[in-house]
Amino acid sequence: MVKDNISKINERIAQACFKVGRDPRQITIVAVAKGRTADEIQEAATAGISDIGENKVQDALLKYRQLMSTAARHPSIRWHMVGHLQTNKVKDALRLFDLIHSVDSLHLAQEIDKQAYKIDKVQDILIEIKTSEEAAKFGLKPEETIGVIKELAQLKNINIAGLMTVAPLIDNPEKSRPYFKMLRQLKDKIYESGVMKEQLGILSMGMTDDFAVAIEEGATMVRLGRAIFEEQ
Ligand SMILES: *Cc1c(COP(=O)(O)O)cnc(C)c1O
């Protein structure tokens, strides 16, 4: 089932890219495995998934250990933290995650920088943006983002690789479009403001119900749970 799901997703990604003239190779699927077992992750990895997302640090570490102890290892899996990260979990998070999508405050980013320095790591992060009032509890307000990034750009042990948002859960994916558009425009504004030397590369947006629309609006990472692990 997971294998079939992934080929259907790849088709839909190709269609969405074709519609707006993008290259499907620009899109990374992050399989969000919260509540799924290590075996399910293994199945996804076998079907070609190389990026796994979790929303809890301890769950991710546990499944990582389980996967590493099985015969078929996938050392090439990249781990993504997509859930809210508490400062007291940062130390553990840094041991595993290649990319932290959910950096939603200056304070959290400073803690990541501090702990990353101790283990000589430069941690890739995304800044989580609250593009709608009702959608998410977490995230920076769009209007405060440039100010925060200006401070973060000084820190040596984090690398701001892009932006992330969670759109509101709504019945019609078209209704998510304005939030995705807002995130892409914010990325451009950040570049124009001069606080970052280069354009941010990653836009993490789009989930099972709205990933095609997110891709049309410029997503480079889609975070998919149900579309991969559940019967469609
Ligand atoms: C669970 C989750 C997803 C995946 O959601 P689906 O609707 O199952 O695709 C994506 N992003 C975050 C932050 C999540 O918590």
GROMACS .gro file of N, CA, C and O and ligand atoms in nm, residues 30-34 36 53-55 81-84 101-102 128 164-166 169 204 206-211 222-230, ligand 1:
model
  159
   30VAL      N    1   0.865   1.474   0.248
   30VAL     CA    2   0.899   1.435   0.385
   30VAL      C    3   0.785   1.348   0.435
   30VAL      O    4   0.671   1.394   0.445
   31ALA      N    5   0.813   1.221   0.461
   31ALA     CA    6   0.709   1.130   0.511
   31ALA      C    7   0.695   1.152   0.661
   31ALA      O    8   0.786   1.122   0.738
   32VAL      N    9   0.582   1.209   0.701
   32VAL     CA   10   0.563   1.240   0.844
   32VAL      C   11   0.511   1.114   0.914
   32VAL      O   12   0.401   1.067   0.888
   33ALA      N   13   0.595   1.060   1.002
   33ALA     CA   14   0.572   0.926   1.056
   33ALA      C   15   0.524   0.927   1.201
   33ALA      O   16   0.538   0.829   1.271
   34LYS      N   17   0.465   1.039   1.244
   34LYS     CA   18   0.415   1.041   1.382
   34LYS      C   19   0.305   0.936   1.397
   34LYS      O   20   0.217   0.924   1.311
   36ARG      N   21   0.338   0.627   1.354
   36ARG     CA   22   0.364   0.508   1.270
   36ARG      C   23   0.481   0.431   1.332
   36ARG      O   24   0.562   0.487   1.405
   53GLY      N   25   0.982   1.262   0.875
   53GLY     CA   26   0.948   1.368   0.969
   53GLY      C   27   0.885   1.311   1.095
   53GLY      O   28   0.811   1.212   1.089
   54GLU      N   29   0.915   1.372   1.208
   54GLU     CA   30   0.852   1.334   1.335
   54GLU      C   31   0.814   1.462   1.408
   54GLU      O   32   0.873   1.567   1.385
   55ASN      N   33   0.714   1.451   1.498
   55ASN     CA   34   0.682   1.572   1.574
   55ASN      C   35   0.719   1.561   1.721
   55ASN      O   36   0.696   1.654   1.797
   81MET      N   37   1.247   1.738   1.206
   81MET     CA   38   1.161   1.768   1.320
   81MET      C   39   1.054   1.866   1.271
   81MET      O   40   1.085   1.978   1.231
   82VAL      N   41   0.927   1.821   1.271
   82VAL     CA   42   0.821   1.908   1.218
   82VAL      C   43   0.728   1.960   1.327
   82VAL      O   44   0.646   2.047   1.302
   83GLY      N   45   0.740   1.906   1.448
   83GLY     CA   46   0.650   1.949   1.556
   83GLY      C   47   0.712   2.058   1.642
   83GLY      O   48   0.830   2.091   1.628
   84HIS      N   49   0.632   2.109   1.733
   84HIS     CA   50   0.681   2.214   1.823
   84HIS      C   51   0.797   2.161   1.907
   84HIS      O   52   0.788   2.052   1.963
  101HIS      N   53   1.218   2.203   1.129
  101HIS     CA   54   1.125   2.288   1.053
  101HIS      C   55   1.055   2.392   1.141
  101HIS      O   56   0.993   2.483   1.087
  102SER      N   57   1.057   2.371   1.272
  102SER     CA   58   0.962   2.438   1.359
  102SER      C   59   1.025   2.540   1.453
  102SER      O   60   0.986   2.550   1.569
  128GLU      N   61   0.940   2.881   1.134
  128GLU     CA   62   0.797   2.853   1.119
  128GLU      C   63   0.718   2.984   1.127
  128GLU      O   64   0.736   3.063   1.219
  164MET      N   65   0.874   2.759   0.692
  164MET     CA   66   0.774   2.652   0.701
  164MET      C   67   0.643   2.712   0.748
  164MET      O   68   0.642   2.808   0.825
  165THR      N   69   0.532   2.657   0.698
  165THR     CA   70   0.403   2.696   0.755
  165THR      C   71   0.307   2.578   0.755
  165THR      O   72   0.322   2.482   0.679
  166VAL      N   73   0.212   2.585   0.847
  166VAL     CA   74   0.101   2.491   0.851
  166VAL      C   75  -0.024   2.571   0.816
  166VAL      O   76  -0.058   2.667   0.885
  169LEU      N   77  -0.672   2.380   0.855
  169LEU     CA   78  -0.739   2.261   0.803
  169LEU      C   79  -0.872   2.303   0.745
  169LEU      O   80  -0.962   2.342   0.818
  204SER      N   81   0.880   2.482   0.315
  204SER     CA   82   0.815   2.360   0.362
  204SER      C   83   0.667   2.390   0.384
  204SER      O   84   0.630   2.454   0.482
  206GLY      N   85   0.243   2.243   0.265
  206GLY     CA   86   0.159   2.145   0.196
  206GLY      C   87   0.160   2.012   0.270
  206GLY      O   88   0.266   1.960   0.306
  207MET      N   89   0.039   1.961   0.298
  207MET     CA   90   0.022   1.832   0.364
  207MET      C   91  -0.071   1.747   0.277
  207MET      O   92  -0.096   1.781   0.162
  208THR      N   93  -0.118   1.635   0.331
  208THR     CA   94  -0.197   1.542   0.249
  208THR      C   95  -0.310   1.609   0.170
  208THR      O   96  -0.327   1.581   0.051
  209ASP      N   97  -0.383   1.700   0.234
  209ASP     CA   98  -0.501   1.755   0.168
  209ASP      C   99  -0.473   1.870   0.070
  209ASP      O  100  -0.561   1.909  -0.006
  210ASP      N  101  -0.353   1.926   0.077
  210ASP     CA  102  -0.333   2.047  -0.004
  210ASP      C  103  -0.194   2.056  -0.069
  210ASP      O  104  -0.153   2.164  -0.111
  211PHE      N  105  -0.123   1.943  -0.079
  211PHE     CA  106   0.016   1.955  -0.126
  211PHE      C  107   0.028   1.997  -0.273
  211PHE      O  108   0.124   2.064  -0.311
  222VAL      N  109   0.714   1.897   0.079
  222VAL     CA  110   0.577   1.871   0.123
  222VAL      C  111   0.583   1.767   0.235
  222VAL      O  112   0.663   1.673   0.229
  223ARG      N  113   0.504   1.790   0.338
  223ARG     CA  114   0.508   1.701   0.456
  223ARG      C  115   0.383   1.613   0.454
  223ARG      O  116   0.273   1.660   0.478
  224LEU      N  117   0.402   1.486   0.422
  224LEU     CA  118   0.288   1.398   0.400
  224LEU      C  119   0.282   1.284   0.500
  224LEU      O  120   0.379   1.210   0.515
  225GLY      N  121   0.169   1.272   0.567
  225GLY     CA  122   0.147   1.161   0.660
  225GLY      C  123   0.047   1.064   0.602
  225GLY      O  124   0.082   0.958   0.548
  226ARG      N  125  -0.082   1.100   0.608
  226ARG     CA  126  -0.189   1.009   0.565
  226ARG      C  127  -0.173   0.965   0.420
  226ARG      O  128  -0.201   0.850   0.386
  227ALA      N  129  -0.130   1.055   0.334
  227ALA     CA  130  -0.119   1.021   0.190
  227ALA      C  131  -0.023   0.904   0.168
  227ALA      O  132  -0.036   0.829   0.072
  228ILE      N  133   0.073   0.889   0.262
  228ILE     CA  134   0.171   0.782   0.247
  228ILE      C  135   0.132   0.655   0.323
  228ILE      O  136   0.141   0.545   0.271
  229PHE      N  137   0.085   0.677   0.447
  229PHE     CA  138   0.069   0.561   0.535
  229PHE      C  139  -0.073   0.508   0.546
  229PHE      O  140  -0.096   0.407   0.611
  230GLU      N  141  -0.171   0.575   0.486
  230GLU     CA  142  -0.308   0.526   0.498
  230GLU      C  143  -0.367   0.497   0.361
  230GLU      O  144  -0.329   0.557   0.261
  233LIG     C1  145   0.107   1.539   1.095
  233LIG     C2  146   0.175   1.650   1.027
  233LIG     C3  147   0.187   1.652   0.888
  233LIG     C4  148   0.127   1.547   0.797
  233LIG     O1  149  -0.012   1.558   0.797
  233LIG     P1  150  -0.105   1.477   0.693
  233LIG     O2  151  -0.226   1.560   0.683
  233LIG     O3  152  -0.125   1.342   0.753
  233LIG     O4  153  -0.030   1.471   0.564
  233LIG     C5  154   0.257   1.759   0.832
  233LIG     N1  155   0.310   1.857   0.906
  233LIG     C6  156   0.302   1.857   1.041
  233LIG     C7  157   0.363   1.970   1.117
  233LIG     C8  158   0.232   1.755   1.106
  233LIG     O5  159   0.223   1.757   1.239
   0.00000   0.00000   0.00000
